[in-house]
PDB file of C-alpha atoms in Angstrom:
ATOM      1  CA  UNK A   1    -139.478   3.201 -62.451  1.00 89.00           C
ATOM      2  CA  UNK A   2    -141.296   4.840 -65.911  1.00 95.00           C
ATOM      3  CA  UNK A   3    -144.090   2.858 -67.187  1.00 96.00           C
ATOM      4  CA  UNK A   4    -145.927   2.965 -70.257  1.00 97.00           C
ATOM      5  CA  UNK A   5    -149.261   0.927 -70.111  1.00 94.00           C
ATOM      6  CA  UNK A   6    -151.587   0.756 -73.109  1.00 95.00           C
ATOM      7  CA  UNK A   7    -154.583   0.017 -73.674  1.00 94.00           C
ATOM      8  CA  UNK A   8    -157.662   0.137 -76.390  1.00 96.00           C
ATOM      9  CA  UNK A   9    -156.593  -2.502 -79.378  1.00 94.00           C
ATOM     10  CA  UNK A  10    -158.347  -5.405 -80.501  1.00 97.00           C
ATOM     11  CA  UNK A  11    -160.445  -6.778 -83.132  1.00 98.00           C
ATOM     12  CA  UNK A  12    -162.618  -4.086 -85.552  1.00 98.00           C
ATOM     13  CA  UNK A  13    -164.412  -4.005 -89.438  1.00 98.00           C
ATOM     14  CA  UNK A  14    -162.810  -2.189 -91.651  1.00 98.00           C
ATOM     15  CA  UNK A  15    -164.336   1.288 -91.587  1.00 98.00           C
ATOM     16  CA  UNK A  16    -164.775   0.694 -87.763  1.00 98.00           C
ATOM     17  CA  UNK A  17    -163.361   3.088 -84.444  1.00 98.00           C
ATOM     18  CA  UNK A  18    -160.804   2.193 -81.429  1.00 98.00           C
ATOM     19  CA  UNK A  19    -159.361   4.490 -79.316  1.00 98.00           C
ATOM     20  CA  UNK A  20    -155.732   3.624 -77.633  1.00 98.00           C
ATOM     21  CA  UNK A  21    -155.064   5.264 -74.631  1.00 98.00           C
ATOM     22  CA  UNK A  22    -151.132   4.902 -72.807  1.00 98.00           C
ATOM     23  CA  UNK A  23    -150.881   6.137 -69.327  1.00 97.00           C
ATOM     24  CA  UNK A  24    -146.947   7.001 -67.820  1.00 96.00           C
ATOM     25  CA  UNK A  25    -145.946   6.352 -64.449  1.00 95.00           C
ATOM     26  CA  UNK A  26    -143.323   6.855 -62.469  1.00 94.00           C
ATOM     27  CA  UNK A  27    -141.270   9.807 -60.825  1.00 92.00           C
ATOM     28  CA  UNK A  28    -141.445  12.042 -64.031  1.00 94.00           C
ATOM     29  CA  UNK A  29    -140.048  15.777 -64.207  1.00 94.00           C
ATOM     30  CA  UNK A  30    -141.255  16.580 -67.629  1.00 93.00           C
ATOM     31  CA  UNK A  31    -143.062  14.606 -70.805  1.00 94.00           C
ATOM     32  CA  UNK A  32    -141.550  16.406 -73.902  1.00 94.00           C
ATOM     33  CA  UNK A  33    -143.762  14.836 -76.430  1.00 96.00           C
ATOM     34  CA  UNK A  34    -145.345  11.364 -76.500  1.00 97.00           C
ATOM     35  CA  UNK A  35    -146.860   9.376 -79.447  1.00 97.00           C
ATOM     36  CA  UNK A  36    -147.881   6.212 -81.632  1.00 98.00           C
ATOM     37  CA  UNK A  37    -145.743   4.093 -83.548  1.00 98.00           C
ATOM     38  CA  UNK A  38    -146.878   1.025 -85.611  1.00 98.00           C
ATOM     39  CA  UNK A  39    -145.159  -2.432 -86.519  1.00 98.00           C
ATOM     40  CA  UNK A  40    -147.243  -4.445 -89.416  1.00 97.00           C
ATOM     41  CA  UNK A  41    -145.465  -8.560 -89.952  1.00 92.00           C
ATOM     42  CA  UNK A  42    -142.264  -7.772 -91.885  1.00 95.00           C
ATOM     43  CA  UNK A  43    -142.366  -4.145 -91.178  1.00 96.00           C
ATOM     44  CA  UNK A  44    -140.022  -1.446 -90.269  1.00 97.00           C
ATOM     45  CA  UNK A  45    -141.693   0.265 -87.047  1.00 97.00           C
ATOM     46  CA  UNK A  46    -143.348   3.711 -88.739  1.00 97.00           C
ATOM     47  CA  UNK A  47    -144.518   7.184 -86.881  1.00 98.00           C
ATOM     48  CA  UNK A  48    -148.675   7.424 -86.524  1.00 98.00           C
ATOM     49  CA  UNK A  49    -148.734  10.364 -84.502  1.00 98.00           C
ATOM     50  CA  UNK A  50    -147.253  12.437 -81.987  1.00 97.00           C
ATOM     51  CA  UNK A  51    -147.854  15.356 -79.669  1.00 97.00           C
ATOM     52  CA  UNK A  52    -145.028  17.673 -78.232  1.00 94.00           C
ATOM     53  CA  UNK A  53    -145.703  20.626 -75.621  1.00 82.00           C
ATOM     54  CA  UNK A  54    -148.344  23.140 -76.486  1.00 83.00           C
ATOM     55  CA  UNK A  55    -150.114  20.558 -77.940  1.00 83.00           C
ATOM     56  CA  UNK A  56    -147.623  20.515 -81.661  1.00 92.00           C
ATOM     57  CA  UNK A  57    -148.997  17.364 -83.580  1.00 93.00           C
ATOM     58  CA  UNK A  58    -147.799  15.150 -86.729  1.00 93.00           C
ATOM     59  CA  UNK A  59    -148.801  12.404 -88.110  1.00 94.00           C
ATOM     60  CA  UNK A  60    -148.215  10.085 -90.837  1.00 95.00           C
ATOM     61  CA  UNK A  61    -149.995  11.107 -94.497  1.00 96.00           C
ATOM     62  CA  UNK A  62    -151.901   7.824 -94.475  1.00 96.00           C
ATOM     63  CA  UNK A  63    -153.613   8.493 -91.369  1.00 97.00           C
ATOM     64  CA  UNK A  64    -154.826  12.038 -91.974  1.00 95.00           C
ATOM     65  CA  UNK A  65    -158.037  13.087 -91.562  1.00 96.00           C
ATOM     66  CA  UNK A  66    -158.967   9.522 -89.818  1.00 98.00           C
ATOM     67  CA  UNK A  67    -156.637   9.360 -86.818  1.00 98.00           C
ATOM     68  CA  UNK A  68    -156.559  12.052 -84.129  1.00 97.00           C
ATOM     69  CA  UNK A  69    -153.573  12.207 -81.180  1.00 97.00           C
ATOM     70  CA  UNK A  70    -154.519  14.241 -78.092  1.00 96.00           C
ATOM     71  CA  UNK A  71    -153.038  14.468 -74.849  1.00 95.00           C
ATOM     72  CA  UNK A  72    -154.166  14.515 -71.281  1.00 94.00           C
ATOM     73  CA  UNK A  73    -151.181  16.142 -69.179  1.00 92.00           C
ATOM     74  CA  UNK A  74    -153.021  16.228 -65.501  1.00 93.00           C
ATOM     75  CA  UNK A  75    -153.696  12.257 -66.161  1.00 95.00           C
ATOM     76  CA  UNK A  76    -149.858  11.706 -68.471  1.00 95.00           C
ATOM     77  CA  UNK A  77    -152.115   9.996 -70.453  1.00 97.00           C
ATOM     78  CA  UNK A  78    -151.642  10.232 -74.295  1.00 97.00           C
ATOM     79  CA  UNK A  79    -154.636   8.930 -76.592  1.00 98.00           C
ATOM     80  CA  UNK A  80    -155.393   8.092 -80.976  1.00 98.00           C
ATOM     81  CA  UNK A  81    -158.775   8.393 -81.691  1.00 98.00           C
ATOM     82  CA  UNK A  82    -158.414   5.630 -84.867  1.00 98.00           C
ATOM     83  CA  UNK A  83    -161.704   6.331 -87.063  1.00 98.00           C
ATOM     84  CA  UNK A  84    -162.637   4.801 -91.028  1.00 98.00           C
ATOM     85  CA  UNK A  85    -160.141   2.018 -89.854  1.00 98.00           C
ATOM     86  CA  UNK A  86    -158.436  -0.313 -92.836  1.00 98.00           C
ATOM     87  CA  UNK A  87    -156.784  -3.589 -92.915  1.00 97.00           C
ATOM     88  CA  UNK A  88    -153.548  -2.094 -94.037  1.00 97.00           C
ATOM     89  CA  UNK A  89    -153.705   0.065 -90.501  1.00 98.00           C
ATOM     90  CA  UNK A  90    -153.119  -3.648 -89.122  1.00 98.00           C
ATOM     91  CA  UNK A  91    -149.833  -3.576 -86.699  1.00 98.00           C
ATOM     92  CA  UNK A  92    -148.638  -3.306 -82.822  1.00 98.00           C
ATOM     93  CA  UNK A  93    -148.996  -0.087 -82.163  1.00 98.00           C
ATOM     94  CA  UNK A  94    -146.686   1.224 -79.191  1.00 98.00           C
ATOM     95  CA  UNK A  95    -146.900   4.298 -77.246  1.00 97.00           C
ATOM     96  CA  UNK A  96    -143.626   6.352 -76.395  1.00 96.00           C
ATOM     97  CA  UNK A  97    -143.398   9.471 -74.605  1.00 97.00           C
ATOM     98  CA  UNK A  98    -139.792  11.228 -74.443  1.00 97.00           C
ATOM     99  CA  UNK A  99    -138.868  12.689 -70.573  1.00 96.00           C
ATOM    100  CA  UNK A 100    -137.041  14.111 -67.975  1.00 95.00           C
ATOM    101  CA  UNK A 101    -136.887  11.941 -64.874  1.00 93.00           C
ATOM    102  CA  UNK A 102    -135.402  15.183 -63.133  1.00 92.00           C
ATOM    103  CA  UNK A 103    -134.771  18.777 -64.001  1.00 92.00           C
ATOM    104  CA  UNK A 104    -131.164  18.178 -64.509  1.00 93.00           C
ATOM    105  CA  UNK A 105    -131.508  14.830 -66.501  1.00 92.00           C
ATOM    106  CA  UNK A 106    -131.680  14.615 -70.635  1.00 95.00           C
ATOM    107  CA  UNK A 107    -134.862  13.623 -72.658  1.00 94.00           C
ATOM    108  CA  UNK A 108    -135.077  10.279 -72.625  1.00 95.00           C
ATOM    109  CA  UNK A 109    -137.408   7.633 -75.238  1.00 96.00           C
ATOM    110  CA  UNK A 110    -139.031   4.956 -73.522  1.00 97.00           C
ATOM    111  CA  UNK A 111    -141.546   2.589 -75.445  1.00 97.00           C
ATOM    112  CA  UNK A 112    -144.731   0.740 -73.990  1.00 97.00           C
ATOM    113  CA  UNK A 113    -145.278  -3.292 -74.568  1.00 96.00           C
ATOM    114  CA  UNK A 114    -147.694  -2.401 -77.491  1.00 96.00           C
ATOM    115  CA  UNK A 115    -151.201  -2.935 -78.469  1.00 97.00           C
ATOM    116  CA  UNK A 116    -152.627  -5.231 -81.266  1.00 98.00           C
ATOM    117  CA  UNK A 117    -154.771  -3.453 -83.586  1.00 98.00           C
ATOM    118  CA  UNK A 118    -156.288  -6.259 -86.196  1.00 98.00           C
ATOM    119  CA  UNK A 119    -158.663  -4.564 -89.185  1.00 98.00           C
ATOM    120  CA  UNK A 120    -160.773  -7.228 -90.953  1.00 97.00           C
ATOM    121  CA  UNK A 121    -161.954  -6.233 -94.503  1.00 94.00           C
TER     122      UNK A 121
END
């Protein structure tokens, strides 16, 4: 069975750091790409980040030149460095990763529980 499990939110100043980390377990074949998503109150879920296979990022214009998405393939471990944080980057964020199970299986999305991320001013 695939797991997502987060970890890294919590309570920080604006202008502060976090760094989420989401580790995948599981009988995997193949991680195609993997990245953050955010939910604010009474929000549509939006793209942060992602990174695909030979290390391909994109990210959202608002976080751009303040949030970084690397990856960790030996470890299937995806991370955001979240740096000059602001209240409006309040939200769940959720990890997601899109894989193969086997070699002859199709991509598949599968989401983490999510993370709280809370940004006082």
């Amino acid at each position: 069975q695939v797991q997502l499990v987060e970890s890294g939110g919590g309570l920080v100043q604006a202008g502060g750091s976090l760094r989420l980390s989401c580790a995948v377990s599981g009988s995997i074949f193949n991680i195609n790409s993997m990245g953050w998503y955010r939910q604010a109150p009474g929000k549509q879920r939006e793209l942060v980040a992602t990174i695909a296979t030979g290390d391909n990022t994109n990210g959202a214009d608002s976080v751009k030149g303040r949030f970084t998405i690397s990856r960790d393939n030996a470890k299937n471990t995806v991370y955001l460095q979240m740096n000059n944080l602001k209240p409006e980057d309040t939200a769940v964020y959720y990890c997601n990763a899109r894989l193969q199970l086997s070699h002859f299986s199709s991509i598949t999305r599968y989401w983490g529980q999510g993370t709280q991320v809370t940004v006082s001013s």
